[in-house]
PDB file of C-alpha atoms in Angstrom:
ATOM      1  CA  MET A   1     -45.976 -16.329  21.953  1.00 50.00           C
ATOM      2  CA  LYS A   2     -42.798 -14.976  23.533  1.00 50.00           C
ATOM      3  CA  GLN A   3     -41.173 -18.362  23.270  1.00 52.00           C
ATOM      4  CA  THR A   4     -42.054 -18.574  19.584  1.00 48.00           C
ATOM      5  CA  LYS A   5     -40.497 -15.073  19.007  1.00 48.00           C
ATOM      6  CA  GLN A   6     -37.318 -16.106  20.830  1.00 51.00           C
ATOM      7  CA  LEU A   7     -37.185 -19.363  18.875  1.00 44.00           C
ATOM      8  CA  LEU A   8     -37.422 -17.356  15.640  1.00 43.00           C
ATOM      9  CA  GLN A   9     -34.782 -14.850  16.728  1.00 50.00           C
ATOM     10  CA  THR A  10     -32.317 -17.676  17.620  1.00 51.00           C
ATOM     11  CA  THR A  11     -32.923 -19.463  14.264  1.00 49.00           C
ATOM     12  CA  ASP A  12     -32.533 -16.256  12.321  1.00 52.00           C
ATOM     13  CA  SER A  13     -29.490 -15.121  14.226  1.00 64.00           C
ATOM     14  CA  PRO A  14     -26.935 -17.526  12.582  1.00 65.00           C
ATOM     15  CA  THR A  15     -28.382 -16.832   9.073  1.00 76.00           C
ATOM     16  CA  LYS A  16     -28.034 -13.091   9.635  1.00 74.00           C
ATOM     17  CA  LYS A  17     -24.494 -13.411  10.982  1.00 75.00           C
ATOM     18  CA  SER A  18     -23.618 -15.579   7.956  1.00 78.00           C
ATOM     19  CA  ARG A  19     -24.958 -13.006   5.527  1.00 79.00           C
ATOM     20  CA  LYS A  20     -23.083 -10.244   7.382  1.00 76.00           C
ATOM     21  CA  ARG A  21     -19.842 -12.217   6.965  1.00 79.00           C
ATOM     22  CA  THR A  22     -20.548 -12.927   3.408  1.00 83.00           C
ATOM     23  CA  ASN A  23     -21.214  -9.318   2.599  1.00 83.00           C
ATOM     24  CA  LYS A  24     -18.180  -8.190   4.482  1.00 83.00           C
ATOM     25  CA  ALA A  25     -16.021 -10.698   2.667  1.00 86.00           C
ATOM     26  CA  LEU A  26     -17.435  -9.517  -0.736  1.00 91.00           C
ATOM     27  CA  LEU A  27     -16.751  -5.914   0.172  1.00 90.00           C
ATOM     28  CA  ASP A  28     -13.207  -6.752   1.215  1.00 91.00           C
ATOM     29  CA  ILE A  29     -12.595  -8.401  -2.137  1.00 94.00           C
ATOM     30  CA  VAL A  30     -13.985  -5.350  -3.997  1.00 94.00           C
ATOM     31  CA  TYR A  31     -11.868  -2.927  -1.908  1.00 95.00           C
ATOM     32  CA  ILE A  32      -8.644  -5.076  -2.335  1.00 96.00           C
ATOM     33  CA  ALA A  33      -9.241  -5.372  -6.082  1.00 96.00           C
ATOM     34  CA  PHE A  34      -9.973  -1.652  -6.423  1.00 96.00           C
ATOM     35  CA  PHE A  35      -6.795  -0.639  -4.603  1.00 97.00           C
ATOM     36  CA  THR A  36      -4.681  -3.157  -6.491  1.00 97.00           C
ATOM     37  CA  ALA A  37      -6.012  -1.593  -9.699  1.00 97.00           C
ATOM     38  CA  LEU A  38      -5.358   1.906  -8.275  1.00 97.00           C
ATOM     39  CA  ILE A  39      -1.748   1.118  -7.563  1.00 97.00           C
ATOM     40  CA  ALA A  40      -1.345  -0.225 -11.049  1.00 96.00           C
ATOM     41  CA  VAL A  41      -2.847   2.881 -12.631  1.00 96.00           C
ATOM     42  CA  CYS A  42      -0.767   5.149 -10.420  1.00 95.00           C
ATOM     43  CA  SER A  43       2.417   3.238 -11.458  1.00 93.00           C
ATOM     44  CA  GLN A  44       1.904   4.472 -14.956  1.00 93.00           C
ATOM     45  CA  ILE A  45       1.701   8.079 -14.034  1.00 90.00           C
ATOM     46  CA  CYS A  46       5.312   8.802 -13.935  1.00 85.00           C
ATOM     47  CA  ILE A  47       8.202  11.028 -14.959  1.00 79.00           C
ATOM     48  CA  PRO A  48      10.826   8.799 -16.811  1.00 74.00           C
ATOM     49  CA  THR A  49      14.338   8.596 -15.303  1.00 72.00           C
ATOM     50  CA  PRO A  50      17.598   7.109 -16.454  1.00 72.00           C
ATOM     51  CA  PRO A  51      17.988   3.263 -16.640  1.00 71.00           C
ATOM     52  CA  ASN A  52      18.308   1.528 -13.201  1.00 67.00           C
ATOM     53  CA  ILE A  53      16.978   4.617 -11.384  1.00 75.00           C
ATOM     54  CA  PRO A  54      13.496   4.466  -9.816  1.00 78.00           C
ATOM     55  CA  PRO A  55      11.008   6.524 -11.904  1.00 78.00           C
ATOM     56  CA  VAL A  56       8.989   9.345 -10.266  1.00 84.00           C
ATOM     57  CA  THR A  57       5.496   7.805 -10.050  1.00 90.00           C
ATOM     58  CA  LEU A  58       2.267   8.030  -7.987  1.00 93.00           C
ATOM     59  CA  GLN A  59       2.879   4.446  -6.724  1.00 93.00           C
ATOM     60  CA  THR A  60       3.652   5.594  -3.290  1.00 94.00           C
ATOM     61  CA  PHE A  61       0.580   7.845  -3.140  1.00 96.00           C
ATOM     62  CA  ALA A  62      -1.635   4.784  -3.851  1.00 96.00           C
ATOM     63  CA  ILE A  63       0.280   2.815  -1.328  1.00 97.00           C
ATOM     64  CA  PHE A  64      -0.376   5.420   1.288  1.00 97.00           C
ATOM     65  CA  LEU A  65      -4.063   5.401   0.584  1.00 96.00           C
ATOM     66  CA  ALA A  66      -4.230   1.641   0.688  1.00 96.00           C
ATOM     67  CA  GLY A  67      -2.644   1.412   4.114  1.00 96.00           C
ATOM     68  CA  GLY A  68      -4.474   4.366   5.533  1.00 95.00           C
ATOM     69  CA  LEU A  69      -7.878   3.440   4.333  1.00 95.00           C
ATOM     70  CA  LEU A  70      -7.824  -0.350   4.233  1.00 95.00           C
ATOM     71  CA  GLY A  71      -5.744  -1.097   7.251  1.00 94.00           C
ATOM     72  CA  TRP A  72      -2.665  -3.442   7.346  1.00 95.00           C
ATOM     73  CA  LYS A  73      -4.331  -6.683   6.363  1.00 95.00           C
ATOM     74  CA  ARG A  74      -6.378  -5.668   3.234  1.00 96.00           C
ATOM     75  CA  GLY A  75      -3.908  -2.906   2.320  1.00 96.00           C
ATOM     76  CA  THR A  76      -0.969  -5.300   2.371  1.00 97.00           C
ATOM     77  CA  LEU A  77      -2.832  -7.901   0.550  1.00 97.00           C
ATOM     78  CA  SER A  78      -3.711  -5.382  -2.309  1.00 97.00           C
ATOM     79  CA  VAL A  79       0.025  -4.595  -2.702  1.00 97.00           C
ATOM     80  CA  VAL A  80       0.987  -8.302  -2.602  1.00 97.00           C
ATOM     81  CA  ILE A  81      -1.479  -9.037  -5.369  1.00 97.00           C
ATOM     82  CA  TYR A  82      -0.223  -6.083  -7.404  1.00 98.00           C
ATOM     83  CA  ILE A  83       3.377  -7.434  -7.193  1.00 97.00           C
ATOM     84  CA  LEU A  84       2.150 -11.005  -8.101  1.00 97.00           C
ATOM     85  CA  LEU A  85       0.424  -9.616 -11.094  1.00 97.00           C
ATOM     86  CA  GLY A  86       3.592  -7.923 -12.235  1.00 97.00           C
ATOM     87  CA  ILE A  87       5.638 -11.154 -11.671  1.00 96.00           C
ATOM     88  CA  ILE A  88       3.382 -13.274 -13.913  1.00 96.00           C
ATOM     89  CA  GLY A  89       3.633 -10.722 -16.707  1.00 95.00           C
ATOM     90  CA  VAL A  90       0.752  -8.217 -16.289  1.00 96.00           C
ATOM     91  CA  PRO A  91       2.345  -4.928 -17.160  1.00 96.00           C
ATOM     92  CA  VAL A  92       1.508  -3.171 -13.887  1.00 95.00           C
ATOM     93  CA  PHE A  93       4.941  -1.956 -12.892  1.00 94.00           C
ATOM     94  CA  ALA A  94       6.163   1.525 -13.852  1.00 90.00           C
ATOM     95  CA  GLN A  95       6.257   2.331 -17.609  1.00 87.00           C
ATOM     96  CA  PHE A  96       4.153  -0.771 -18.282  1.00 91.00           C
ATOM     97  CA  SER A  97       6.909  -3.172 -17.309  1.00 93.00           C
ATOM     98  CA  SER A  98       6.443  -6.545 -15.821  1.00 94.00           C
ATOM     99  CA  GLY A  99       8.237  -9.864 -14.972  1.00 95.00           C
ATOM    100  CA  LEU A 100      10.359 -11.245 -12.274  1.00 95.00           C
ATOM    101  CA  GLY A 101      13.324  -9.488 -13.782  1.00 93.00           C
ATOM    102  CA  VAL A 102      12.020  -6.096 -12.809  1.00 93.00           C
ATOM    103  CA  LEU A 103      11.598  -7.327  -9.220  1.00 93.00           C
ATOM    104  CA  LEU A 104      15.151  -8.797  -9.129  1.00 94.00           C
ATOM    105  CA  GLY A 105      16.665  -5.715 -10.739  1.00 93.00           C
ATOM    106  CA  MET A 106      18.304  -2.818  -9.025  1.00 93.00           C
ATOM    107  CA  THR A 107      15.056  -0.953  -8.161  1.00 91.00           C
ATOM    108  CA  GLY A 108      13.087  -4.081  -7.310  1.00 94.00           C
ATOM    109  CA  GLY A 109      13.663  -3.613  -3.639  1.00 95.00           C
ATOM    110  CA  TYR A 110      11.623  -0.446  -3.658  1.00 96.00           C
ATOM    111  CA  ILE A 111       8.684  -2.467  -5.071  1.00 96.00           C
ATOM    112  CA  ILE A 112       8.999  -5.043  -2.441  1.00 96.00           C
ATOM    113  CA  GLY A 113       9.417  -2.229   0.158  1.00 97.00           C
ATOM    114  CA  PHE A 114       5.803  -1.148  -0.703  1.00 97.00           C
ATOM    115  CA  VAL A 115       4.657  -4.146   1.282  1.00 97.00           C
ATOM    116  CA  LEU A 116       6.485  -2.790   4.426  1.00 97.00           C
ATOM    117  CA  THR A 117       5.116   0.652   3.764  1.00 97.00           C
ATOM    118  CA  THR A 118       1.468  -0.450   3.614  1.00 97.00           C
ATOM    119  CA  PHE A 119       1.880  -2.760   6.548  1.00 97.00           C
ATOM    120  CA  PHE A 120       3.415  -0.171   8.829  1.00 97.00           C
ATOM    121  CA  THR A 121       0.949   2.592   7.667  1.00 97.00           C
ATOM    122  CA  GLY A 122      -2.047   0.402   8.092  1.00 96.00           C
ATOM    123  CA  LEU A 123      -0.990  -1.030  11.454  1.00 97.00           C
ATOM    124  CA  LEU A 124      -0.286   2.281  12.977  1.00 96.00           C
ATOM    125  CA  CYS A 125      -3.612   3.713  11.743  1.00 94.00           C
ATOM    126  CA  GLU A 126      -5.508   0.823  13.159  1.00 93.00           C
ATOM    127  CA  LYS A 127      -3.816   1.063  16.496  1.00 94.00           C
ATOM    128  CA  LEU A 128      -3.782   4.806  17.008  1.00 94.00           C
ATOM    129  CA  GLY A 129      -6.635   6.026  14.780  1.00 90.00           C
ATOM    130  CA  LYS A 130      -6.651   8.245  11.703  1.00 91.00           C
ATOM    131  CA  LYS A 131      -5.870  11.604  13.148  1.00 93.00           C
ATOM    132  CA  ILE A 132      -3.709  13.879  10.996  1.00 95.00           C
ATOM    133  CA  TRP A 133      -0.481  13.366  13.036  1.00 96.00           C
ATOM    134  CA  VAL A 134      -0.957   9.575  13.145  1.00 96.00           C
ATOM    135  CA  LEU A 135      -1.374   9.561   9.353  1.00 97.00           C
ATOM    136  CA  ILE A 136       1.696  11.662   8.740  1.00 97.00           C
ATOM    137  CA  VAL A 137       3.849   9.651  11.140  1.00 97.00           C
ATOM    138  CA  SER A 138       2.586   6.341   9.798  1.00 97.00           C
ATOM    139  CA  MET A 139       3.326   7.326   6.165  1.00 97.00           C
ATOM    140  CA  ILE A 140       6.696   8.740   6.897  1.00 97.00           C
ATOM    141  CA  GLY A 141       7.665   5.627   8.815  1.00 97.00           C
ATOM    142  CA  GLY A 142       6.404   3.353   6.114  1.00 97.00           C
ATOM    143  CA  LEU A 143       8.224   5.312   3.504  1.00 97.00           C
ATOM    144  CA  LEU A 144      11.380   5.204   5.575  1.00 97.00           C
ATOM    145  CA  LEU A 145      11.211   1.375   5.677  1.00 97.00           C
ATOM    146  CA  CYS A 146      10.712   1.384   1.840  1.00 97.00           C
ATOM    147  CA  TYR A 147      13.799   3.582   1.407  1.00 97.00           C
ATOM    148  CA  ILE A 148      15.936   1.437   3.688  1.00 97.00           C
ATOM    149  CA  PHE A 149      14.996  -1.848   2.159  1.00 97.00           C
ATOM    150  CA  GLY A 150      15.046  -0.566  -1.429  1.00 96.00           C
ATOM    151  CA  THR A 151      18.349   1.154  -1.037  1.00 97.00           C
ATOM    152  CA  VAL A 152      20.108  -1.778   0.596  1.00 97.00           C
ATOM    153  CA  TRP A 153      18.732  -3.988  -2.291  1.00 97.00           C
ATOM    154  CA  PHE A 154      19.943  -1.391  -4.903  1.00 96.00           C
ATOM    155  CA  MET A 155      23.429  -1.351  -3.348  1.00 96.00           C
ATOM    156  CA  VAL A 156      23.710  -5.133  -3.500  1.00 96.00           C
ATOM    157  CA  VAL A 157      22.442  -5.604  -7.028  1.00 96.00           C
ATOM    158  CA  TYR A 158      24.358  -2.579  -8.249  1.00 94.00           C
ATOM    159  CA  GLY A 159      27.541  -3.955  -6.696  1.00 93.00           C
ATOM    160  CA  GLN A 160      26.968  -7.242  -8.452  1.00 93.00           C
ATOM    161  CA  GLN A 161      26.213  -5.853 -11.931  1.00 92.00           C
ATOM    162  CA  VAL A 162      28.269  -2.605 -12.031  1.00 91.00           C
ATOM    163  CA  GLY A 163      30.608  -2.241  -9.102  1.00 92.00           C
ATOM    164  CA  PRO A 164      30.611  -1.257  -5.446  1.00 93.00           C
ATOM    165  CA  ILE A 165      28.608   1.840  -4.475  1.00 93.00           C
ATOM    166  CA  GLY A 166      28.539   3.595  -1.210  1.00 94.00           C
ATOM    167  CA  ILE A 167      25.434   4.461   0.873  1.00 94.00           C
ATOM    168  CA  TRP A 168      25.746   8.173  -0.045  1.00 95.00           C
ATOM    169  CA  GLY A 169      25.938   7.404  -3.789  1.00 94.00           C
ATOM    170  CA  ALA A 170      22.888   5.159  -3.555  1.00 94.00           C
ATOM    171  CA  LEU A 171      20.969   7.681  -1.588  1.00 95.00           C
ATOM    172  CA  THR A 172      21.934  10.439  -4.084  1.00 93.00           C
ATOM    173  CA  LEU A 173      20.550   8.331  -6.919  1.00 91.00           C
ATOM    174  CA  CYS A 174      17.581   6.681  -5.444  1.00 91.00           C
ATOM    175  CA  VAL A 175      16.266   8.758  -2.474  1.00 93.00           C
ATOM    176  CA  PHE A 176      17.260  12.374  -2.440  1.00 93.00           C
ATOM    177  CA  PRO A 177      15.734  13.336  -5.752  1.00 91.00           C
ATOM    178  CA  PHE A 178      12.317  11.815  -4.596  1.00 92.00           C
ATOM    179  CA  LEU A 179      12.064  13.360  -1.204  1.00 94.00           C
ATOM    180  CA  LEU A 180      10.139  16.444  -2.229  1.00 93.00           C
ATOM    181  CA  PHE A 181       7.705  14.393  -4.396  1.00 93.00           C
ATOM    182  CA  ASP A 182       7.088  11.949  -1.686  1.00 95.00           C
ATOM    183  CA  ALA A 183       6.486  14.708   0.879  1.00 96.00           C
ATOM    184  CA  GLY A 184       3.824  16.141  -1.390  1.00 95.00           C
ATOM    185  CA  LYS A 185       2.223  12.672  -1.776  1.00 96.00           C
ATOM    186  CA  ILE A 186       2.094  12.232   2.021  1.00 97.00           C
ATOM    187  CA  VAL A 187       0.368  15.610   2.450  1.00 97.00           C
ATOM    188  CA  VAL A 188      -2.255  14.912  -0.139  1.00 97.00           C
ATOM    189  CA  ALA A 189      -2.733  11.280   0.989  1.00 97.00           C
ATOM    190  CA  THR A 190      -3.074  12.365   4.594  1.00 96.00           C
ATOM    191  CA  ILE A 191      -5.828  14.847   3.781  1.00 95.00           C
ATOM    192  CA  LEU A 192      -7.682  12.314   1.629  1.00 95.00           C
ATOM    193  CA  VAL A 193      -7.537   9.511   4.066  1.00 95.00           C
ATOM    194  CA  ASN A 194      -8.645  11.829   6.919  1.00 92.00           C
ATOM    195  CA  ARG A 195     -11.636  13.247   4.980  1.00 91.00           C
ATOM    196  CA  LEU A 196     -12.701   9.873   3.347  1.00 91.00           C
ATOM    197  CA  ASP A 197     -12.571   7.970   6.620  1.00 86.00           C
ATOM    198  CA  LYS A 198     -15.211  10.367   8.046  1.00 81.00           C
ATOM    199  CA  VAL A 199     -17.505   9.842   5.036  1.00 80.00           C
ATOM    200  CA  ILE A 200     -17.098   6.213   4.243  1.00 75.00           C
ATOM    201  CA  LYS A 201     -15.940   3.336   6.395  1.00 72.00           C
ATOM    202  CA  LEU A 202     -13.759   0.989   4.432  1.00 72.00           C
TER     203      LEU A 202
END
């Protein structure tokens, strides 16, 4: 009788493991799709700015949530899918814009920088946990990477299309006006990730 039970357990085990893997894969797809949509929606909640200046949006807020809740793999994938949707013509970028031209424009570097933000935020959270200080440091570090990459990109493209611009000029246009807004997003995203992680395990 014991041998029969053991035999049944061994035959059931691969099936159960397979089901768990399938369920996990399906949940991952749902989470990635949800955060891709969330980033797209938050991109449209914006304060318009002059041409060639990044608009004030809730994009980075959604990016922080994706990295903090999903981790670096799934979070980064959701951002990559968001960018690919924009490239093929789905109007997911700020102010319902889309196309490769947006990505190659002066502010395109900040969109690409979202990948770095999510990767860094998610990686640090996975390694050190989701304590308040870890979330704050990871989001600030991720945002800093986005700022650096996006600003260098802006300077290069601006130099090609308009004329040379110094680092201080680029920061004045593309970073300094957004610091307060982004600080607020980090505070709210930190609280949400810390609370949600205790309730639901994504």
